Coordinates of N, CA and C in Angstrom, one line a residue:
X1 N 87.2 163.4 73.8 CA 87.3 164.3 74.9 C 85.8 164.6 75.4
X2 N 85.6 164.4 76.8 CA 84.4 164.5 77.4 C 83.9 165.9 77.4
X3 N 82.7 166.3 77.0 CA 82.0 167.5 77.1 C 81.3 167.5 78.5
X4 N 81.5 168.6 79.3 CA 80.8 168.6 80.5 C 80.0 170.0 80.4
X5 N 78.7 169.8 80.9 CA 77.9 171.0 81.1 C 77.3 171.0 82.4
X6 N 77.4 172.2 83.1 CA 76.7 172.3 84.3 C 75.4 173.1 84.3
X7 N 74.3 172.3 84.5 CA 72.9 172.8 84.2 C 72.4 173.3 85.6
X8 N 72.0 174.6 85.8 CA 71.6 175.1 87.0 C 70.1 175.0 87.1
X9 N 69.5 174.7 88.1 CA 68.0 174.5 88.5 C 67.3 175.8 88.1
X10 N 67.8 176.9 88.4 CA 67.2 178.2 88.3 C 67.0 178.6 86.7
X11 N 67.7 177.8 85.9 CA 67.7 178.0 84.4 C 66.7 177.0 83.7
X12 N 66.1 176.1 84.3 CA 65.3 175.0 83.6 C 64.1 175.7 83.1
X13 N 63.9 175.4 81.7 CA 62.6 176.0 81.1 C 61.4 175.1 81.7
X14 N 60.3 175.8 81.8 CA 59.0 175.2 82.2 C 58.2 174.9 81.1
X15 N 57.6 173.7 81.0 CA 56.8 173.3 79.9 C 55.5 172.6 80.4
X16 N 54.4 172.9 79.6 CA 53.1 172.2 80.0 C 53.2 170.7 79.9
X17 N 52.5 170.0 80.7 CA 52.3 168.6 80.5 C 51.6 168.2 79.3
X18 N 51.9 167.1 78.8 CA 51.2 166.5 77.6 C 49.7 166.6 77.7
X19 N 49.3 166.2 79.0 CA 47.9 166.1 79.0 C 47.2 167.3 79.7
X20 N 48.0 168.4 79.8 CA 47.5 169.8 80.2 C 47.2 169.9 81.6
X21 N 47.6 168.8 82.4 CA 47.3 168.9 83.8 C 48.3 169.6 84.8
X22 N 49.2 170.2 84.2 CA 50.3 170.7 85.1 C 51.5 171.2 84.3
X23 N 52.6 171.3 84.8 CA 53.8 171.8 84.2 C 55.0 171.0 84.7
X24 N 56.0 171.1 83.8 CA 57.4 170.3 84.2 C 58.4 171.3 83.8
X25 N 59.5 171.1 84.6 CA 60.8 171.8 84.4 C 61.6 170.8 83.7
X26 N 62.0 171.1 82.5 CA 62.9 170.3 81.7 C 64.4 170.5 82.0
X27 N 65.1 169.5 82.6 CA 66.5 169.6 82.8 C 67.3 169.5 81.7
X28 N 67.2 168.4 80.9 CA 67.9 168.3 79.7 C 67.3 167.0 79.0
X29 N 67.8 167.0 77.6 CA 67.3 166.0 76.8 C 68.4 165.7 75.6
X30 N 68.2 164.7 74.9 CA 69.3 164.5 73.8 C 69.0 165.2 72.6
X31 N 67.6 165.3 72.1 CA 67.5 166.1 71.0 C 65.9 166.3 71.0
X32 N 65.4 167.1 69.9 CA 64.0 167.3 69.6 C 63.6 168.6 70.4
X33 N 62.4 169.0 70.2 CA 61.8 170.2 70.8 C 60.3 169.8 71.4
X34 N 59.9 170.5 72.3 CA 58.6 170.3 73.0 C 58.5 168.8 73.6
X35 N 57.5 168.2 73.2 CA 57.3 166.7 73.5 C 57.5 165.8 72.5
X36 N 58.1 166.3 71.5 CA 58.5 165.3 70.3 C 60.0 165.2 70.1
X37 N 60.3 164.0 69.4 CA 61.6 163.8 68.8 C 62.8 163.6 69.8
X38 N 62.5 163.4 71.0 CA 63.6 163.1 72.0 C 63.7 161.6 72.2
X39 N 65.0 161.2 72.3 CA 65.4 159.8 72.6 C 65.3 159.5 74.1
X40 N 65.8 160.6 74.9 CA 65.7 160.5 76.4 C 65.4 162.1 76.8
X41 N 64.7 162.1 78.0 CA 64.5 163.4 78.6 C 64.5 163.4 80.1
X42 N 65.0 164.3 80.8 CA 65.2 164.3 82.2 C 64.3 165.6 82.6
X43 N 63.4 165.5 83.6 CA 62.7 166.6 84.1 C 62.3 166.5 85.5
X44 N 61.6 167.6 86.0 CA 61.0 167.7 87.5 C 59.7 168.1 87.2
X45 N 58.6 167.5 87.9 CA 57.3 167.9 87.8 C 56.7 168.2 89.1
X46 N 55.9 169.2 89.2 CA 55.2 169.4 90.5 C 53.7 168.8 90.2
X47 N 53.5 168.0 91.3 CA 52.1 167.4 91.2 C 51.3 168.0 92.5
X48 N 50.3 168.8 92.2 CA 49.4 169.5 93.3 C 48.2 168.7 93.6
X49 N 47.8 167.7 92.8 CA 46.6 167.0 93.0 C 46.7 165.7 92.4
X50 N 45.9 164.8 92.9 CA 45.9 163.4 92.4 C 45.2 163.4 90.9
X51 N 45.7 162.5 90.1 CA 45.1 162.5 88.8 C 46.0 161.7 87.8
X52 N 45.6 161.7 86.5 CA 46.3 160.8 85.5 C 47.6 161.4 84.9
X53 N 48.4 160.5 84.6 CA 49.7 160.8 84.0 C 49.6 160.9 82.5
X54 N 50.3 161.6 81.8 CA 50.4 161.7 80.4 C 51.0 160.3 79.8
X55 N 50.5 160.1 78.7 CA 51.0 158.7 77.9 C 52.2 159.1 77.1
X56 N 53.2 158.3 77.0 CA 54.4 158.3 76.3 C 54.7 157.1 75.6
X57 N 53.7 156.5 74.8 CA 54.0 155.2 74.2 C 55.2 155.3 73.4
X58 N 56.0 154.0 73.5 CA 57.3 153.9 72.9 C 58.5 154.3 73.9
X59 N 58.1 154.6 75.0 CA 59.1 155.1 76.0 C 59.0 154.2 77.2
X60 N 60.0 154.3 78.0 CA 60.1 153.7 79.4 C 60.2 154.9 80.3
X61 N 59.6 154.8 81.5 CA 59.7 155.9 82.4 C 60.2 155.4 83.7
X62 N 61.1 156.3 84.4 CA 61.5 156.0 85.8 C 61.2 157.3 86.6
X63 N 60.4 157.2 87.6 CA 59.9 158.3 88.5 C 60.4 158.2 89.9
X64 N 60.9 159.3 90.5 CA 61.2 159.4 91.8 C 60.7 160.6 92.6
X65 N 60.1 160.4 93.7 CA 59.6 161.5 94.5 C 60.8 162.2 95.2
X66 N 60.8 163.6 94.9 CA 61.8 164.4 95.6 C 61.5 165.0 96.8
X67 N 60.2 165.7 96.8 CA 59.8 166.4 98.0 C 58.3 165.9 98.2
X68 N 57.8 166.0 99.4 CA 56.5 165.7 99.8 C 56.5 164.3 100.4
X69 N 55.3 163.9 100.8 CA 55.2 162.6 101.5 C 55.2 161.3 100.6
X70 N 54.8 161.6 99.2 CA 54.8 160.6 98.3 C 53.6 160.3 97.5
X71 N 53.5 159.2 96.8 CA 52.2 159.1 96.0 C 52.0 157.5 95.9
X72 N 50.7 157.2 95.6 CA 50.4 155.8 95.3 C 50.1 155.9 93.7
X73 N 50.6 155.0 93.0 CA 50.4 154.7 91.5 C 49.5 153.6 91.3
X74 N 48.6 153.7 90.3 CA 47.8 152.7 89.8 C 48.2 152.6 88.4
X75 N 48.9 151.4 88.1 CA 49.5 151.3 86.7 C 48.7 150.1 86.0
X76 N 47.9 150.5 84.9 CA 47.2 149.5 84.2 C 46.2 148.9 85.1
X77 N 45.6 149.5 86.0 CA 44.6 148.9 86.9 C 45.0 148.3 88.1
X78 N 46.4 148.2 88.3 CA 47.0 147.6 89.5 C 47.9 148.5 90.3
X79 N 47.5 148.6 91.6 CA 48.1 149.4 92.6 C 49.5 148.8 92.7
X80 N 50.5 149.8 92.8 CA 51.9 149.4 93.0 C 52.3 149.9 94.4
X81 N 53.4 149.6 94.9 CA 53.9 150.0 96.1 C 53.8 151.5 96.4
X82 N 53.5 152.1 97.5 CA 53.6 153.6 97.8 C 55.0 154.0 97.3
X83 N 55.0 155.1 96.6 CA 56.3 155.7 96.3 C 56.6 156.9 97.1
X84 N 57.6 156.6 98.0 CA 58.2 157.5 99.0 C 59.3 158.2 98.5
X85 N 59.8 159.3 99.2 CA 61.0 160.0 98.6 C 62.2 159.2 98.3
X86 N 62.8 159.4 97.2 CA 64.0 158.8 96.7 C 64.0 157.3 96.6
X87 N 62.8 157.0 96.1 CA 62.5 155.5 95.9 C 62.0 155.3 94.6
X88 N 63.0 155.1 93.5 CA 62.5 155.1 92.0 C 61.6 153.9 91.6
X89 N 60.7 154.2 90.7 CA 59.9 153.2 90.2 C 59.8 153.3 88.6
X90 N 59.9 152.2 87.9 CA 60.0 152.2 86.3 C 58.6 151.6 85.9
X91 N 58.1 152.2 84.8 CA 57.0 151.6 84.2 C 57.0 152.2 82.7
X92 N 56.2 151.4 81.9 CA 56.1 151.8 80.5 C 55.3 153.1 80.2
X93 N 55.7 153.8 79.3 CA 55.2 155.1 79.1 C 53.9 155.0 78.4
X94 N 53.5 153.7 77.9 CA 52.2 153.5 77.3 C 51.2 153.1 78.3
X95 N 51.5 152.8 79.6 CA 50.6 152.4 80.6 C 49.7 153.5 81.0
X96 N 48.5 153.1 81.4 CA 47.6 154.1 81.9 C 47.9 154.1 83.5
X97 N 48.3 155.4 83.8 CA 48.7 155.6 85.1 C 47.9 156.8 85.8
X98 N 47.5 156.4 87.0 CA 46.8 157.4 87.9 C 47.5 157.5 89.2
X99 N 47.7 158.7 89.7 CA 48.4 158.8 91.0 C 47.3 159.3 92.0
X100 N 47.6 158.9 93.3 CA 46.9 159.4 94.5 C 48.0 160.0 95.4
X101 N 47.9 161.3 95.7 CA 48.9 161.9 96.6 C 48.6 161.3 98.0
X102 N 49.7 161.0 98.8 CA 49.7 160.5 100.1 C 49.3 161.5 101.1
X103 N 49.9 162.7 101.1 CA 49.6 163.7 102.0 C 50.0 165.0 101.4
X104 N 49.3 165.5 100.4 CA 49.6 166.8 99.8 C 50.5 166.8 98.6
X105 N 50.8 167.9 98.1 CA 51.6 168.1 96.9 C 53.0 167.4 97.0
X106 N 53.5 167.1 95.8 CA 54.8 166.5 95.7 C 55.6 167.1 94.5
X107 N 56.9 166.9 94.6 CA 57.7 167.2 93.4 C 58.4 166.0 93.0
X108 N 58.4 165.5 91.8 CA 59.1 164.4 91.3 C 60.0 164.6 90.2
X109 N 60.9 163.5 90.0 CA 62.0 163.6 89.0 C 61.8 162.5 88.1
X110 N 61.9 162.8 86.8 CA 61.5 161.9 85.7 C 62.6 161.5 84.7
X111 N 62.7 160.4 84.4 CA 63.7 160.0 83.3 C 62.5 159.4 82.2
X112 N 62.6 159.8 81.1 CA 61.7 159.2 80.1 C 62.7 158.8 78.8
X113 N 62.8 157.6 78.4 CA 63.6 157.2 77.4 C 63.1 156.2 76.3
X114 N 63.7 156.1 75.2 CA 63.3 155.1 74.3 C 64.1 153.9 74.4
X115 N 63.6 152.8 74.8 CA 64.3 151.7 75.0 C 64.9 151.0 73.7
X116 N 64.3 151.5 72.6 CA 64.8 151.0 71.3 C 66.0 151.8 70.8
X117 N 66.2 152.9 71.4 CA 67.3 153.8 71.1 C 68.4 153.9 72.1
X118 N 68.0 153.7 73.4 CA 68.9 153.8 74.5 C 69.0 152.8 75.6
X119 N 70.1 152.4 76.1 CA 70.1 151.6 77.2 C 70.3 152.6 78.3
X120 N 69.5 152.5 79.5 CA 69.6 153.4 80.5 C 69.8 152.8 81.9
X121 N 70.4 153.4 82.9 CA 70.6 152.8 84.2 C 70.5 154.1 85.1
X122 N 69.6 154.0 86.2 CA 69.4 155.1 87.1 C 69.7 154.5 88.5
X123 N 70.5 155.3 89.2 CA 70.8 154.8 90.6 C 70.9 156.1 91.5
X124 N 70.5 155.9 92.8 CA 70.6 157.0 93.7 C 71.8 156.6 94.8
X125 N 72.6 157.7 95.0 CA 73.7 157.5 95.9 C 73.6 158.6 97.0
X126 N 74.2 158.3 98.2 CA 74.2 159.2 99.3 C 75.5 159.1 100.0
X127 N 76.1 160.3 100.2 CA 77.4 160.4 100.9 C 78.5 160.2 99.8
X128 N 79.7 159.8 100.3 CA 80.9 159.7 99.4 C 80.8 158.4 98.7
X129 N 80.8 158.4 97.3 CA 80.8 157.3 96.5 C 81.8 157.4 95.4
X130 N 82.3 156.3 94.7 CA 83.0 156.4 93.5 C 82.5 155.3 92.5
X131 N 82.3 155.6 91.4 CA 81.9 154.6 90.3 C 82.6 154.9 89.1
X132 N 82.5 153.9 88.2 CA 83.1 153.9 87.0 C 82.0 153.7 85.9
X133 N 82.1 154.3 84.7 CA 81.0 154.1 83.8 C 81.7 154.2 82.3
X134 N 81.1 153.2 81.5 CA 81.4 153.4 80.0 C 80.2 154.0 79.3
X135 N 79.2 154.5 79.8 CA 78.2 155.1 79.1 C 78.6 156.3 78.3
X136 N 78.0 156.5 77.2 CA 78.3 157.7 76.4 C 77.9 159.0 77.1
X137 N 76.7 159.0 77.8 CA 76.3 160.2 78.5 C 76.0 159.8 79.9
X138 N 76.5 160.6 80.9 CA 76.4 160.4 82.2 C 75.8 161.6 82.8
X139 N 74.7 161.6 83.5 CA 74.0 162.7 84.3 C 74.2 162.6 85.7
X140 N 74.4 163.6 86.3 CA 74.7 163.5 87.8 C 73.8 164.7 88.3
X141 N 72.6 164.4 89.0 CA 71.6 165.3 89.5 C 71.7 165.2 91.1
X142 N 71.8 166.5 91.5 CA 71.9 166.7 93.0 C 70.6 166.8 93.6
X143 N 70.2 166.0 94.7 CA 69.0 166.2 95.5 C 69.4 166.9 96.8
X144 N 70.7 167.2 97.0 CA 71.2 167.7 98.2 C 71.2 169.2 98.0
X145 N 71.4 170.0 99.2 CA 71.5 171.4 99.1 C 73.0 171.7 98.5
X146 N 73.9 170.8 98.6 CA 75.2 171.0 98.0 C 75.7 169.5 97.8
X147 N 76.3 169.3 96.5 CA 77.0 168.0 96.3 C 78.2 168.5 95.4
X148 N 79.2 167.5 95.4 CA 80.4 167.7 94.7 C 80.6 166.6 93.8
X149 N 81.0 166.8 92.6 CA 81.3 165.7 91.6 C 82.7 166.0 91.1
X150 N 83.5 165.0 91.2 CA 84.9 164.9 90.9 C 85.1 163.9 89.6
X151 N 85.3 164.4 88.4 CA 85.4 163.6 87.3 C 86.9 163.5 87.0
X152 N 87.5 162.4 86.9 CA 89.0 162.1 86.8 C 89.4 163.1 85.6
X153 N 90.4 163.9 85.8 CA 91.0 164.8 84.9 C 90.3 166.2 84.7
X154 N 89.2 166.5 85.5 CA 88.6 167.7 85.4 C 88.4 168.4 86.8
X155 N 88.0 169.7 86.7 CA 87.9 170.4 88.1 C 86.7 169.9 88.8
X156 N 86.8 169.9 90.1 CA 85.5 169.4 90.9 C 84.4 170.3 90.7
X157 N 83.2 169.8 90.5 CA 82.1 170.8 90.2 C 81.1 170.8 91.6
X158 N 80.8 171.8 92.0 CA 79.8 172.0 93.0 C 78.4 172.2 92.5
X159 N 77.5 171.3 93.0 CA 76.2 171.3 92.5 C 75.1 171.7 93.7
X160 N 74.3 172.6 93.4 CA 73.3 173.0 94.4 C 72.0 172.1 94.2
X161 N 71.0 172.3 94.9 CA 69.8 171.5 95.0 C 69.2 171.6 93.5
X162 N 69.0 170.3 93.0 CA 68.4 170.1 91.6 C 69.3 170.5 90.5
X163 N 70.5 170.9 90.7 CA 71.5 171.1 89.5 C 71.8 169.8 89.0
X164 N 72.3 169.8 87.8 CA 72.7 168.6 87.0 C 74.0 168.8 86.2
X165 N 74.8 167.8 86.4 CA 76.1 167.8 85.6 C 75.9 166.9 84.5
X166 N 76.2 167.3 83.2 CA 76.0 166.5 82.1 C 77.4 166.2 81.5
X167 N 77.6 165.0 81.4 CA 78.9 164.6 80.7 C 78.5 163.7 79.5
X168 N 79.1 164.3 78.3 CA 78.8 163.6 77.0 C 80.1 163.3 76.4
X169 N 79.8 162.3 75.3 CA 81.0 161.9 74.6 C 82.0 161.0 75.2
X170 N 81.6 160.2 76.3 CA 82.5 159.3 76.9 C 82.8 158.2 76.0
X171 N 84.2 157.9 75.8 CA 84.6 156.8 74.9 C 85.2 155.8 75.7
X172 N 85.5 155.9 77.0 CA 86.4 155.1 77.7 C 85.7 154.6 79.0
X173 N 86.5 154.5 80.0 CA 86.0 154.1 81.4 C 86.3 155.4 82.2
X174 N 85.0 156.0 82.4 CA 85.0 157.3 83.2 C 85.0 157.0 84.7
X175 N 85.8 157.7 85.4 CA 85.9 157.5 86.9 C 85.2 158.9 87.4
X176 N 84.1 158.7 88.4 CA 83.4 159.7 89.0 C 83.4 159.5 90.4
X177 N 83.8 160.5 91.3 CA 83.6 160.5 92.8 C 82.5 161.5 93.1
X178 N 81.6 161.1 94.0 CA 80.5 161.8 94.5 C 80.5 162.2 95.9
X179 N 80.0 163.3 96.4 CA 79.9 163.7 97.7 C 78.6 164.3 97.9
X180 N 77.5 163.7 98.3 CA 76.2 164.2 98.6 C 75.2 163.2 98.1
X181 N 73.9 163.6 98.2 CA 72.8 162.9 97.6 C 72.5 163.1 96.3
X182 N 72.8 162.2 95.4 CA 72.7 162.4 94.0 C 72.1 161.2 93.2
X183 N 71.5 161.5 92.0 CA 71.0 160.5 91.2 C 72.0 160.4 90.0
X184 N 72.5 159.3 89.6 CA 73.3 159.1 88.5 C 72.6 158.3 87.3
X185 N 72.6 158.9 86.2 CA 71.8 158.3 85.0 C 72.9 158.1 84.0
X186 N 73.0 156.8 83.5 CA 74.0 156.5 82.4 C 73.1 156.1 81.3
X187 N 73.5 156.7 80.0 CA 72.7 156.5 78.9 C 73.7 156.1 77.8
X188 N 73.4 155.1 77.0 CA 74.2 154.7 75.9 C 73.3 154.3 74.6
X189 N 73.7 154.9 73.5 CA 72.9 154.6 72.3 C 73.0 153.2 71.9
X190 N 71.9 152.6 71.5 CA 71.9 151.1 71.0 C 72.3 151.1 69.6

């Protein structure tokens, strides 16, 4: 039986960055507390000035700009393409990363996961979409003012901006229909 949790943006706890340079709103995680013990973690960060990222050795990171003009990352001494809104970028959590804001403050969306413990897939969808997943955990994050998620056999869920629907304990082929701009993250234990 699939467990469903609707996580509201207004309820996300705020946590300090590992490097002390700012704060993050934690959406959800698999386990652990603070910045330790998790296998995966989903969060939103507000970046008000250019600077360095925290190190998360042993983890993979996928970052997406949600609000603002974007940022330019320098990863291990190499500039990467400018990151514009809703354009995800993956990098090693052990990398030395610095960001330069393109035009003022931004808000970004972060998936951090242990590739030794989880397989992860992150995709952005816009408009009406239907997909099927065999992942153990499926997260649907809304970047729209309003989005709808229809999971076969359950009531349609209305998500507001930055709300997240968490679906756990999937043991089959899960059918999900979306309407709105959403990020879908699929996580399976290795």
